[in-house]
Short mmCIF file of C-alpha atoms in Angstrom, two decimals:
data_model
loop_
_atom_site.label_atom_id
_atom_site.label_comp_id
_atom_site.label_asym_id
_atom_site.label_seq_id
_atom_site.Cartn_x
_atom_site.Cartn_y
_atom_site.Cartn_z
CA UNK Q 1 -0.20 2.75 6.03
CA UNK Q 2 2.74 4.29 5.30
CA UNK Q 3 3.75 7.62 7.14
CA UNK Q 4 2.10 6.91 10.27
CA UNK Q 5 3.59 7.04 13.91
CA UNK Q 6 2.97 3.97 15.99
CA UNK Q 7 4.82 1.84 18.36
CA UNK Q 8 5.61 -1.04 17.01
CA UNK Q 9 3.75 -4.19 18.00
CA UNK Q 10 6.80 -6.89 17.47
CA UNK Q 11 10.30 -7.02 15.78
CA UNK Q 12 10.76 -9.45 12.88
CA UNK Q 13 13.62 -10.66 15.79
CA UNK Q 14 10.24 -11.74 17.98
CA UNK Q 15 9.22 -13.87 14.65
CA UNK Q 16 12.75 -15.81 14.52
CA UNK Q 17 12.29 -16.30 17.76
CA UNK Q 18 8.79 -17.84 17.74
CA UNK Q 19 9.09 -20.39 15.00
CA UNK Q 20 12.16 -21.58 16.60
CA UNK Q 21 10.31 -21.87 20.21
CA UNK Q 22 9.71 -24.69 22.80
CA UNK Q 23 7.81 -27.57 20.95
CA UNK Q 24 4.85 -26.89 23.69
CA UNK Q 25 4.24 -24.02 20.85
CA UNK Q 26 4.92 -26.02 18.35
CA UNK Q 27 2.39 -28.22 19.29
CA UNK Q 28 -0.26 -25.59 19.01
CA UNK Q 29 -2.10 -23.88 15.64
CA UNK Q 30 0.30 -20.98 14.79
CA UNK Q 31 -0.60 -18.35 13.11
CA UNK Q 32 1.63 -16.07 11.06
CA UNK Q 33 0.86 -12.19 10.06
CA UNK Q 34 2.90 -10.20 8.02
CA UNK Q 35 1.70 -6.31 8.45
CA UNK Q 36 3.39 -2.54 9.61
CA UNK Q 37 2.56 -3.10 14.12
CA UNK Q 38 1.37 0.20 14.58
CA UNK Q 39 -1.20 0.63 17.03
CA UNK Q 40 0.38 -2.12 19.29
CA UNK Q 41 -1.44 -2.11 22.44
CA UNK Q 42 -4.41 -1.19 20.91
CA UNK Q 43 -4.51 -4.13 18.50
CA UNK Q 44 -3.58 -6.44 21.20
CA UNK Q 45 -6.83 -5.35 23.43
CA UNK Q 46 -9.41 -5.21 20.64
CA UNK Q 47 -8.06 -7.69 17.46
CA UNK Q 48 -5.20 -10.47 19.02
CA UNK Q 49 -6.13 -11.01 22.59
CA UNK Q 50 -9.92 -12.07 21.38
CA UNK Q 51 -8.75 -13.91 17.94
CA UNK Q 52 -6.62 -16.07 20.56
CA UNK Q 53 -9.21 -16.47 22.32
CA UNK Q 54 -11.73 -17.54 20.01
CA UNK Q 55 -8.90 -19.87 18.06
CA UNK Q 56 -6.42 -21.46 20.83
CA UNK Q 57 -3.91 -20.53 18.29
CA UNK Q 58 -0.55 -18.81 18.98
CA UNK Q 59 0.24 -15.78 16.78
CA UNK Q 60 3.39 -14.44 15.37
CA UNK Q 61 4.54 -11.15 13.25
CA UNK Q 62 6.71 -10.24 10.96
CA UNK Q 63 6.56 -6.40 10.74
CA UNK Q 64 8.13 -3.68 8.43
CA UNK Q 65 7.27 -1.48 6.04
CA UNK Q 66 4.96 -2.46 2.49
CA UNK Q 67 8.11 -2.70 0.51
CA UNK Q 68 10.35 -5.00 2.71
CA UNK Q 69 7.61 -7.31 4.03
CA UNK Q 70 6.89 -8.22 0.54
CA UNK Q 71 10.42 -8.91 -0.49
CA UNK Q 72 10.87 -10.93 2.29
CA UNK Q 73 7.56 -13.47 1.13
CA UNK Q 74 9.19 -13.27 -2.75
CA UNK Q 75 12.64 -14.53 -1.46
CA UNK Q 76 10.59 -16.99 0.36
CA UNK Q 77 8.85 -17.94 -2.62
CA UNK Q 78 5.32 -16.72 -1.01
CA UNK Q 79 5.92 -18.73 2.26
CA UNK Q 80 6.97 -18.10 5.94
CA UNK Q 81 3.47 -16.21 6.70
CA UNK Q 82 0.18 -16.97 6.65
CA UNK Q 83 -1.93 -13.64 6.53
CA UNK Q 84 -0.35 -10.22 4.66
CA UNK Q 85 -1.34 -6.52 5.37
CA UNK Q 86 -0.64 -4.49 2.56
CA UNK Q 87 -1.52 -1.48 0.67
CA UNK Q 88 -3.29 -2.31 -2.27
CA UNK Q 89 0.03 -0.69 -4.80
CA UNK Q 90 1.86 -3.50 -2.79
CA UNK Q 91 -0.74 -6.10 -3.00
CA UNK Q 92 -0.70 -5.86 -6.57
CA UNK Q 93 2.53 -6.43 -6.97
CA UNK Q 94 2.09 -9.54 -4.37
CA UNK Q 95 -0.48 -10.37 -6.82
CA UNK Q 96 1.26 -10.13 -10.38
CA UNK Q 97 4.21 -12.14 -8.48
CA UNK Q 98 2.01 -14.84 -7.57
CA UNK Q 99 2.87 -15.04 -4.09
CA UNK Q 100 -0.88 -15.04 -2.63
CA UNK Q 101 -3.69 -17.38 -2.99
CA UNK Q 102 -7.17 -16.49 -3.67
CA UNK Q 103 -9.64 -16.50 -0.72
CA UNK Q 104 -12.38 -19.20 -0.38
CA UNK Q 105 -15.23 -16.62 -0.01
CA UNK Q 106 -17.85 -19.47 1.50
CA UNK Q 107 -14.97 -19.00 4.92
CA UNK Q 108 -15.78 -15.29 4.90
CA UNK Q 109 -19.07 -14.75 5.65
CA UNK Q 110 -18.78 -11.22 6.97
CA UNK Q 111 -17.49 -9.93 3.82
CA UNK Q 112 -21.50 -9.77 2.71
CA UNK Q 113 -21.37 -7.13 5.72
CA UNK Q 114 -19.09 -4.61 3.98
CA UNK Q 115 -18.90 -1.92 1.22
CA UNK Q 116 -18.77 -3.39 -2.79
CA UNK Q 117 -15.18 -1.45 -3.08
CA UNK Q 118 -13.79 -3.71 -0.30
CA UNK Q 119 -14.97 -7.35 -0.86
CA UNK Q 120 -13.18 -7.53 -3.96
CA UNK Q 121 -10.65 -5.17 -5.02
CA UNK Q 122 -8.14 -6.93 -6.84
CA UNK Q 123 -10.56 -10.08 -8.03
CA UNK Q 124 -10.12 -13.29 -6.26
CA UNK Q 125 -7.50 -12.00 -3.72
CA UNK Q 126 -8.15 -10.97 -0.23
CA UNK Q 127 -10.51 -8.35 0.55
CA UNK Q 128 -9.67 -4.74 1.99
CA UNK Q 129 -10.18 -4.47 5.79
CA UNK Q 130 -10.04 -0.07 5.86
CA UNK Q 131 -10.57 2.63 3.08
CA UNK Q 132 -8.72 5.77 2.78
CA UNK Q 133 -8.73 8.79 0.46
CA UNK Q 134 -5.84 11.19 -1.06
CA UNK Q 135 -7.03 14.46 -1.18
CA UNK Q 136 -6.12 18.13 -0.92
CA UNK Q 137 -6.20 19.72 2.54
CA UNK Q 138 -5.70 23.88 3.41
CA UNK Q 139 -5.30 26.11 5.78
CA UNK Q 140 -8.57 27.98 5.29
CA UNK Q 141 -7.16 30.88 7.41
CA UNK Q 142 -4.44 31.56 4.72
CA UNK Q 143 -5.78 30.66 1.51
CA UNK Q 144 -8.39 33.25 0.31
CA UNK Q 145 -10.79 31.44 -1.48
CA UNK Q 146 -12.05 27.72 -1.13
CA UNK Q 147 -10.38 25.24 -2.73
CA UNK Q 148 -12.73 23.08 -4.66
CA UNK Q 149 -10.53 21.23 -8.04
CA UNK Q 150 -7.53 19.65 -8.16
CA UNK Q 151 -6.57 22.49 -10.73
CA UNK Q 152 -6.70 24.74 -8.10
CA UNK Q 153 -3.47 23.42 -6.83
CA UNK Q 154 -1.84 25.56 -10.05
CA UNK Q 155 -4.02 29.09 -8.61
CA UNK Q 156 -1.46 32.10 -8.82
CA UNK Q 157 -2.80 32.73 -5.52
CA UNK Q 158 -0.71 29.86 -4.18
CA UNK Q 159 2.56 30.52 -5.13
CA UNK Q 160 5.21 28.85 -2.46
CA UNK Q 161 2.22 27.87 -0.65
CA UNK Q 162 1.80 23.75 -1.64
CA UNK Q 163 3.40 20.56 -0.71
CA UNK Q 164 3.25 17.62 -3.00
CA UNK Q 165 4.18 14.13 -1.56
CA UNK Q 166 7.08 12.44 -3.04
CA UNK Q 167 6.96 10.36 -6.08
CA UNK Q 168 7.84 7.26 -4.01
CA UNK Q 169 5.17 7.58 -1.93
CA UNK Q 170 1.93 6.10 -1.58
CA UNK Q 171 -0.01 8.96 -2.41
CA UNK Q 172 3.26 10.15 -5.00
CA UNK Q 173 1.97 8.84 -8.49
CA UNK Q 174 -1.39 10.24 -8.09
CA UNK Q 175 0.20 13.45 -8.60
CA UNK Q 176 0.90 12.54 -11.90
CA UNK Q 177 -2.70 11.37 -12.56
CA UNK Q 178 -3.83 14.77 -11.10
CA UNK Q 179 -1.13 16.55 -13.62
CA UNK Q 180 -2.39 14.06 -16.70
CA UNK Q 181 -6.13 15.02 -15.81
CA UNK Q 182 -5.39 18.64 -15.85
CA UNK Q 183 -3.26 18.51 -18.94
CA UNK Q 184 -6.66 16.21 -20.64
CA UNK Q 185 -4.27 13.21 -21.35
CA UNK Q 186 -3.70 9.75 -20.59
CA UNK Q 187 -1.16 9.68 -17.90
CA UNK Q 188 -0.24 5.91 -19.17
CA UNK Q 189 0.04 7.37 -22.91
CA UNK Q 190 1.24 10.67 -22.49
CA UNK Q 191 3.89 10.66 -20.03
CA UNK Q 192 5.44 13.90 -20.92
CA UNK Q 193 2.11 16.44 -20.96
CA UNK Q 194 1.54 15.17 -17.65
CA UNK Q 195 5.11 15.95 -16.50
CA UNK Q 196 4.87 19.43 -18.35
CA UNK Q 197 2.06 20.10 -16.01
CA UNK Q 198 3.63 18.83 -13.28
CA UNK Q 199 6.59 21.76 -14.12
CA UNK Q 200 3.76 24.35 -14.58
CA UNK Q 201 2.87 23.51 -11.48
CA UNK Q 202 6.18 23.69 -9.47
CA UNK Q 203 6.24 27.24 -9.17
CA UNK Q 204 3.87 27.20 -6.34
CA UNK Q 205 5.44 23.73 -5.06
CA UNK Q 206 7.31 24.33 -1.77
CA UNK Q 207 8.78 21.27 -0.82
CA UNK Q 208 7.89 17.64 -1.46
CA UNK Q 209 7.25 15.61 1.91
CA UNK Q 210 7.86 11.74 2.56
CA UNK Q 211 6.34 11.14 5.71
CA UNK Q 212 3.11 12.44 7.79
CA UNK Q 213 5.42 13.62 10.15
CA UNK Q 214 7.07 16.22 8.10
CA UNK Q 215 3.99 17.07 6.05
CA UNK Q 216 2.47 18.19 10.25
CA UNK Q 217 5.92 20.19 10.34
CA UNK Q 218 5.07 22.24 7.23
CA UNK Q 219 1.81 23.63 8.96
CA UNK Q 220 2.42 23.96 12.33
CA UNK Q 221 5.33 26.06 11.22
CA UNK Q 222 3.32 27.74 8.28
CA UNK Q 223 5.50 26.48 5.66
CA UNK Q 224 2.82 25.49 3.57
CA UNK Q 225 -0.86 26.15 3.36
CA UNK Q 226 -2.01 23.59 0.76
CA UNK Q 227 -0.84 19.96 0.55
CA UNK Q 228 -1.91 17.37 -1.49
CA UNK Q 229 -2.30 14.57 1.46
CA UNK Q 230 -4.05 11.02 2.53
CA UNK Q 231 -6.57 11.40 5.35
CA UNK Q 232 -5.03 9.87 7.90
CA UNK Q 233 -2.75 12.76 8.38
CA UNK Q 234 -6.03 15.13 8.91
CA UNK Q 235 -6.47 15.11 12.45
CA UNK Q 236 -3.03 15.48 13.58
CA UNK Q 237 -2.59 18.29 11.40
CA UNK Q 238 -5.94 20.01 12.54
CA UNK Q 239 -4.69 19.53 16.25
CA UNK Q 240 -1.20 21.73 15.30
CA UNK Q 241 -3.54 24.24 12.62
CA UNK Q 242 -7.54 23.61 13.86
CA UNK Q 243 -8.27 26.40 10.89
CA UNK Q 244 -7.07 23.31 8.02
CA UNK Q 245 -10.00 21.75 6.09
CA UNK Q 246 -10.44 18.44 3.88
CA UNK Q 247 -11.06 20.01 0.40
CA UNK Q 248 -14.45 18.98 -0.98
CA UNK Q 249 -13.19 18.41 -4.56
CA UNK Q 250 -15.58 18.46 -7.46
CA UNK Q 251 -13.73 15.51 -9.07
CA UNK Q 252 -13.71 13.04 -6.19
CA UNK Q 253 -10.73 12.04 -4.13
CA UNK Q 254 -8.11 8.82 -4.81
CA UNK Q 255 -9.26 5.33 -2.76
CA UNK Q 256 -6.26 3.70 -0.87
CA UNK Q 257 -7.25 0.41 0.48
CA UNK Q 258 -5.24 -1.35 2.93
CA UNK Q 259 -5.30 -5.46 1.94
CA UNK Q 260 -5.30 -8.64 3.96
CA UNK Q 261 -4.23 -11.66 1.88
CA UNK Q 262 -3.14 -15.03 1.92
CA UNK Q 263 0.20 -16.16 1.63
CA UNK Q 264 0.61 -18.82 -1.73
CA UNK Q 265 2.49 -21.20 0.74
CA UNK Q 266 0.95 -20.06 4.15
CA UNK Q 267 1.07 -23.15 6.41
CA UNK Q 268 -2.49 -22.71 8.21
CA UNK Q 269 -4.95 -21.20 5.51
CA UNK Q 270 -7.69 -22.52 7.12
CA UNK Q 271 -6.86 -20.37 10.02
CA UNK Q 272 -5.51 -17.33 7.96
CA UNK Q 273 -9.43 -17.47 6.73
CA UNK Q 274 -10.60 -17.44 10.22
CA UNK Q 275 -8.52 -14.37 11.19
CA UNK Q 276 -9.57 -12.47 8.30
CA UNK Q 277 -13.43 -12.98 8.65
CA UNK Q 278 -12.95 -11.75 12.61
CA UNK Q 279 -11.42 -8.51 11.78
CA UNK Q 280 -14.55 -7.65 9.32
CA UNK Q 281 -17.06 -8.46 11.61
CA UNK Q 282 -18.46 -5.17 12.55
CA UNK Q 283 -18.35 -5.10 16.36
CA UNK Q 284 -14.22 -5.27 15.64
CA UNK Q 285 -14.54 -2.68 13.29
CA UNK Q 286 -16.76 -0.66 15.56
CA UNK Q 287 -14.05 -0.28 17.97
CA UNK Q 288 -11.51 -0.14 15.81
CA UNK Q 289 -13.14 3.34 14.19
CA UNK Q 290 -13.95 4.52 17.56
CA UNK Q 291 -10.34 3.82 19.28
CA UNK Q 292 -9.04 5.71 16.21
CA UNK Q 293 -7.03 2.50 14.46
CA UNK Q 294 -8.85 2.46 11.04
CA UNK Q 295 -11.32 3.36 8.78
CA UNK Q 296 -14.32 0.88 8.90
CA UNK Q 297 -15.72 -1.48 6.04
CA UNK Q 298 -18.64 -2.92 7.62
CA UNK Q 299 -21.44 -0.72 6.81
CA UNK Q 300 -23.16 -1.91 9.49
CA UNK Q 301 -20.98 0.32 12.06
CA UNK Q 302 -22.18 3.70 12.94
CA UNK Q 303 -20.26 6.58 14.06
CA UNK Q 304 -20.74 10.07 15.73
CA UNK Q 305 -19.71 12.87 13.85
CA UNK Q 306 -17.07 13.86 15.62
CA UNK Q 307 -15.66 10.05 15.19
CA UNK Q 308 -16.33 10.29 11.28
CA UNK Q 309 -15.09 12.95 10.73
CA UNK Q 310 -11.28 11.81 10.76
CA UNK Q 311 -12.43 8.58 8.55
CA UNK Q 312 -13.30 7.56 5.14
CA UNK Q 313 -16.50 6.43 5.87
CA UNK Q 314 -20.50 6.44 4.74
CA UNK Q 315 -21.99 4.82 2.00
CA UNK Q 316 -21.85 8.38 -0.05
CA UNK Q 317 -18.05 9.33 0.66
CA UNK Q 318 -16.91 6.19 -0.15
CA UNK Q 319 -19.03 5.67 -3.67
CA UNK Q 320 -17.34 8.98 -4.79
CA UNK Q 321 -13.95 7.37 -4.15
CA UNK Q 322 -12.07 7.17 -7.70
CA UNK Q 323 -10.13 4.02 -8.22
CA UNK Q 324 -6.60 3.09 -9.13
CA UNK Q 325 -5.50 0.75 -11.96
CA UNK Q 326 -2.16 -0.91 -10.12
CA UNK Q 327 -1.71 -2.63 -12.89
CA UNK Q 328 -0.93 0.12 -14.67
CA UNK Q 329 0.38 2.56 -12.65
CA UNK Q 330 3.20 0.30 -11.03
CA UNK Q 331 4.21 -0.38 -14.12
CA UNK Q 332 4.40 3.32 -15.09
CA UNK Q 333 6.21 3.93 -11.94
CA UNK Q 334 9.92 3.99 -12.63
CA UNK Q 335 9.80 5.85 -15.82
CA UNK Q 336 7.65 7.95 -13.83
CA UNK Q 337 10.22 8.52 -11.11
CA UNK Q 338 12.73 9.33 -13.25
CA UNK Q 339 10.60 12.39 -14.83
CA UNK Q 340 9.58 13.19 -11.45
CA UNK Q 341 13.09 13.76 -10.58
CA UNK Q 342 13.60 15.85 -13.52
CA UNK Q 343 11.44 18.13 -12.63
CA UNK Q 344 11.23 18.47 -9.15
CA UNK Q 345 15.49 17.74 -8.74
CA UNK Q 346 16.61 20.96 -10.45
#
């Protein structure tokens, strides 16, 4: 997802290189993934070095961020991979584009084995493999009184005290649902109340973040108290400030789901199906949770506390979950990063 710290797993320079191998590799079943390689070594000993395994395939990556890996597949004209990892903002747009396929559910037997929200978020395209949440974390040492509504973010209390992420972030537009919602409008039809609340709102804005990396910076150095933030930042925040809490919000947090699709001209779907069924079974997703990689859709996976805790997990957190329409909202985007900027540029 975007904005976390990884080593990479392998350059796009790695993929070149593989498709243009020895034929000995030619000769074998290839497989293709587009995704982000963090969590390199970690992937390798729990997801790749089994898959190969189980598949006496070979497997290649082309890695990047959301935005670039999917221009890459539309210049291709949906071809040159065989499995995509995307957020589902990005996904959608894959979608709309028509550069995946829809997924022969009878060759993914495992997606029975996880939560409704994941086995089809986006229709007949691929499924969602982790679930995250946008939220509102604080430093419960500084701010006086629980935080428990997204209106709280406009408390006098908390002048100078919040960080927003920025519009072109993943969690960025859901500020402007959270302004529309507290403004009682339609953020799709009535752009400019939500905006106007966004203004009211600046006052107590102290700086708008881009990565999880900076977002850490702004506690540990007491910048900020209150940030409007996706989960996965949680526990790397709590290990600089241990006194910061997940805010238990009375109108639910935003779902991010991180896709796995199917190229529209992958060259080994059957295999791309294969791949995708592994990582849902749930002894992958087991480790994965526990080895701190990603959230886990299998509901058959159980966690200690202290290993849910950092996740976006349980049958009850993740029915709370309140849903994007990416339909919608990416198409709103541009006008809506324009007003951002005219706010929040001054």
């Amino acid at each position: 997802m975007v904005g976390r710290w990884y080593k990479p797993l392998v350059s796009t320079a790695f993929l070149l290189a593989a498709l243009s191998s020895a034929p000995a590799m030619a000769q074998n079943k290839t497989l293709t993934i587009s995704w982000w390689g963090f969590n390199g070594d970690k992937l390798e000993e729990i997801v790749l070095k089994p898959f190969r395994a189980q598949c006496g395939c070979e497997l290649v990556f082309e890695t990047g961020n959301n935005a670039d890996r999917l221009n890459k597949i539309k210049i291709r004209g949906g071809s040159g991979v065989d499995v995509v990892y995307l957020t589902d903002s990005f996904s959608q747009l894959g979608i709309q584009e028509g550069l995946f396929q829809p997924v022969d559910r009878s060759k993914l037997p495992n997606l029975n084995g996880i939560y409704e929200l994941a086995r089809a978020p986006q229709g007949q395209f691929g499924p969602a493999y982790t679930i995250g949440r946008v939220g509102i974390i604080y430093d419960s040492a500084k701010v006086s009184a629980p935080i428990t509504s997204w209106n709280d973010l406009w408390r006098e209390d908390l002048k100078r005290r919040v960080s927003l992420p920025g519009i072109t972030t993943t969690a960025g537009p859901m500020t402007v649902l959270v302004a529309a919602s507290k403004a009682g409008v339609n953020p799709y039809k009535d752009e400019s109340a939500a905006f106007k609340a966004l203004e009211q709102l600046k006052p107590n804005v102290v700086k708008n973040y881009n990565t999880g990396s900076e977002l850490v910076n702004l506690f540990s150095t007491g910048e900020v108290s209150v940030a409007m933030a996706q989960d996965f930042t949680l526990a790397q925040i709590q290990a600089a400030v241990p006194t910061v809490r997940w805010a238990e919000v009375k109108e639910g947090d935003y779902a991010t789901l991180n896709t796995v699709n199917i190229a529209k001209g992958a060259a080994n779907a059957d295999l791309a199906h294969q791949f995708i069924n592994f990582i849902l079974d749930p002894k992958i997703q087991q480790t994965l949770a526990e080895r701190g990689v990603d959230a886990p859709v299998a509901t058959a996976v159980q966690l200690k506390p202290e290993e849910a805790a950092r996740w976006t997990y349980g049958q009850k957190m993740i029915s709370s979950l309140k849903r994007l329409d990416y339909e919608k909202l990416n198409a709103a985007k541009t006008d809506w990063i324009d007003a951002w900027s005219e706010v929040f540029g001054k």
